[in-house]
Amino acid sequence: LNCFGCKPIIAGEEAKYIGPSVKESFMLYHGFDEEKASEATRMYRDKYVEKYIRNSVPYDGIYDVFDYLKSKEYVVCIATMKTRKQVDALLNIFKLNDVFDCIECAREEGGYTKFDMLNSIKTLYPCDDLMFVGDTNGDYRAAIKADVRFVYAKYGYGNIEENTDTITSLKELIAYL
């Protein structure tokens, strides 16, 4: 934001940036036009992978959850607004490269939504019991639109007011399943 003459994000307001695409957030919260938002998004993504991704920390219990899911032969997919470069970097850092059957992520050029990702996963892995665990209103809306059962991960970044199944930790996800 500094590079574009904007004030930094105020502490406590970070959560509103989690969920929508980075480009959408630049346009929505800073009034950027399409071109400026695209350039800012490119700069952000480059800097994130180059410098900040190493600050990421996996949620407590994540490895236990993946062990459980694989032991039960669940198909495990990612649907994220991070780009493939970002996702691959995180998976390498956390040593989770071989956990996922499918990875759906944002396109560098934009235009690929969570709804699109969920529809792609539904096509690749058709089943009656598909479930999306998410933590933002965008996740919730995409799941409803795609007709996928949604479970709210309350330990995440978002705050969902809708009446939906909720877990407060990854241990609860295992119990939920």
Coordinates of C-alpha atoms in Angstrom, one line a residue:
L1 CA 0.0 0.0 0.0
N2 CA 2.9 2.3 0.7
C3 CA 4.1 2.0 -2.9
F4 CA 0.7 3.4 -4.0
G5 CA 0.6 6.2 -1.5
C6 CA -1.9 4.5 0.8
K7 CA -1.9 4.2 4.6
P8 CA -1.0 0.8 5.9
I9 CA -3.8 -1.5 7.1
I10 CA -4.8 -0.6 10.7
A11 CA -4.3 -3.2 13.3
G12 CA -7.6 -5.0 13.9
E13 CA -8.8 -4.5 10.4
E14 CA -6.8 -7.3 8.8
A15 CA -9.7 -9.8 8.9
K16 CA -11.7 -7.9 6.2
Y17 CA -8.9 -8.5 3.7
I18 CA -9.0 -12.3 4.3
G19 CA -11.4 -14.0 2.0
P20 CA -11.9 -11.8 -1.0
S21 CA -9.2 -11.8 -3.7
V22 CA -6.3 -9.5 -3.1
K23 CA -7.3 -7.5 -6.2
E24 CA -10.9 -7.2 -5.1
S25 CA -9.7 -5.9 -1.7
F26 CA -7.5 -3.2 -3.3
M27 CA -10.5 -2.1 -5.4
L28 CA -13.0 -2.3 -2.5
Y29 CA -11.0 -0.8 0.3
H30 CA -8.6 1.5 -1.5
G31 CA -10.6 2.6 -4.6
F32 CA -8.0 1.2 -7.0
D33 CA -9.1 0.8 -10.6
E34 CA -8.6 -2.5 -12.4
E35 CA -5.1 -1.7 -13.7
K36 CA -3.8 -0.4 -10.5
A37 CA -5.3 -3.2 -8.5
S38 CA -3.7 -5.8 -10.8
E39 CA -0.3 -4.2 -10.4
A40 CA -0.7 -4.0 -6.6
T41 CA -1.8 -7.6 -6.5
R42 CA 1.3 -8.7 -8.5
M43 CA 3.6 -6.8 -6.2
Y44 CA 1.9 -8.1 -3.1
R45 CA 2.1 -11.8 -4.2
D46 CA 5.8 -11.4 -5.2
K47 CA 6.7 -9.9 -1.8
Y48 CA 4.6 -12.4 0.1
V49 CA 6.4 -15.4 -1.3
E50 CA 9.8 -13.7 -1.3
K51 CA 9.6 -12.4 2.3
Y52 CA 6.6 -13.1 4.4
I53 CA 5.4 -16.6 3.7
R54 CA 8.1 -18.0 6.1
N55 CA 6.2 -16.3 8.9
S56 CA 3.2 -18.6 8.4
V57 CA 2.5 -21.1 11.1
P58 CA 0.3 -24.2 10.6
Y59 CA -2.8 -24.5 12.8
D60 CA -2.4 -26.7 15.9
G61 CA -3.4 -30.3 15.1
I62 CA -3.2 -29.9 11.3
Y63 CA -0.9 -32.9 10.9
D64 CA -3.2 -35.1 13.0
V65 CA -6.1 -34.1 10.9
F66 CA -4.4 -35.0 7.7
D67 CA -3.2 -38.3 9.1
Y68 CA -6.8 -39.1 10.1
L69 CA -8.2 -38.0 6.7
K70 CA -5.7 -40.2 4.8
S71 CA -6.2 -43.2 7.1
K72 CA -9.9 -43.0 6.3
E73 CA -9.2 -42.5 2.6
Y74 CA -10.9 -39.2 2.3
V75 CA -10.2 -37.1 -0.8
V76 CA -8.6 -33.9 0.4
C77 CA -8.6 -30.8 -1.7
I78 CA -7.6 -27.1 -1.3
A79 CA -9.8 -24.2 -2.6
T80 CA -7.9 -21.0 -1.9
M81 CA -7.5 -17.4 -3.1
K82 CA -3.7 -17.9 -2.9
T83 CA -1.9 -18.5 -6.2
R84 CA -0.3 -21.8 -7.0
K85 CA 3.1 -20.3 -6.3
Q86 CA 2.0 -19.3 -2.8
V87 CA 0.3 -22.6 -2.1
D88 CA 3.4 -24.6 -3.3
A89 CA 5.7 -22.5 -1.1
L90 CA 3.4 -23.1 2.0
L91 CA 3.1 -26.8 1.3
N92 CA 6.9 -27.1 1.0
I93 CA 7.5 -25.1 4.3
F94 CA 5.0 -27.3 6.2
K95 CA 6.0 -30.5 4.4
L96 CA 2.5 -31.2 3.2
N97 CA 3.3 -31.7 -0.5
D98 CA 1.8 -35.2 -0.7
V99 CA -1.4 -34.6 1.3
F100 CA -3.8 -33.1 -1.3
D101 CA -5.5 -34.9 -4.1
C102 CA -6.5 -31.6 -5.7
I103 CA -5.4 -28.0 -5.4
E104 CA -7.6 -25.3 -6.8
C105 CA -6.2 -21.8 -6.4
A106 CA -6.4 -18.3 -7.7
R107 CA -5.2 -17.5 -11.1
E108 CA -2.5 -14.9 -11.6
E109 CA -4.8 -13.1 -14.0
G110 CA -7.8 -13.3 -11.7
G111 CA -11.3 -14.3 -12.5
Y112 CA -11.3 -17.7 -10.8
T113 CA -13.6 -17.7 -7.8
K114 CA -14.1 -20.0 -4.8
F115 CA -17.4 -21.0 -6.4
D116 CA -15.5 -21.9 -9.6
M117 CA -13.0 -23.9 -7.5
L118 CA -15.7 -25.8 -5.7
N119 CA -17.5 -26.6 -9.0
S120 CA -14.2 -27.9 -10.4
I121 CA -13.7 -30.2 -7.3
K122 CA -17.3 -31.4 -7.6
T123 CA -16.6 -32.4 -11.2
L124 CA -13.3 -34.1 -10.4
Y125 CA -14.7 -35.9 -7.3
P126 CA -18.4 -36.3 -7.6
C127 CA -20.0 -37.5 -4.4
D128 CA -23.0 -36.8 -2.2
D129 CA -21.0 -35.9 0.8
L130 CA -18.6 -33.1 -0.3
M131 CA -17.8 -30.7 2.6
F132 CA -16.0 -27.4 2.5
V133 CA -14.3 -26.2 5.8
G134 CA -13.8 -22.5 5.6
D135 CA -13.5 -19.4 7.7
T136 CA -14.9 -16.4 5.7
N137 CA -18.2 -15.2 4.5
G138 CA -16.8 -15.6 1.0
D139 CA -16.2 -19.3 1.7
Y140 CA -19.7 -19.7 3.1
R141 CA -21.3 -17.9 0.1
A142 CA -19.3 -20.0 -2.4
A143 CA -20.3 -23.3 -0.7
I144 CA -24.0 -22.4 -0.6
K145 CA -23.9 -21.3 -4.3
A146 CA -22.1 -24.5 -5.3
D147 CA -24.4 -26.6 -3.2
V148 CA -21.6 -27.9 -1.0
R149 CA -22.0 -28.6 2.7
F150 CA -20.2 -25.9 4.7
V151 CA -18.5 -26.1 8.1
Y152 CA -17.3 -22.9 9.7
A153 CA -13.8 -23.0 11.1
K154 CA -14.3 -20.5 13.9
Y155 CA -10.6 -20.6 14.8
G156 CA -9.8 -18.9 11.5
Y157 CA -10.0 -15.3 10.4
G158 CA -13.6 -14.7 9.5
N159 CA -16.7 -14.1 11.5
I160 CA -19.7 -15.9 10.1
E161 CA -23.1 -15.0 11.5
E162 CA -25.0 -17.6 9.5
N163 CA -26.5 -20.7 11.1
T164 CA -24.1 -23.4 10.0
D165 CA -22.1 -26.3 11.4
T166 CA -19.2 -24.9 13.4
I167 CA -15.9 -26.2 14.7
T168 CA -13.6 -24.3 17.1
S169 CA -10.5 -26.4 16.6
L170 CA -9.1 -29.1 14.3
K171 CA -9.7 -31.7 17.0
E172 CA -13.4 -30.9 16.7
L173 CA -13.1 -31.5 12.9
I174 CA -12.0 -35.1 13.5
A175 CA -14.9 -35.6 16.0
Y176 CA -17.3 -33.9 13.5
L177 CA -16.3 -36.3 10.7

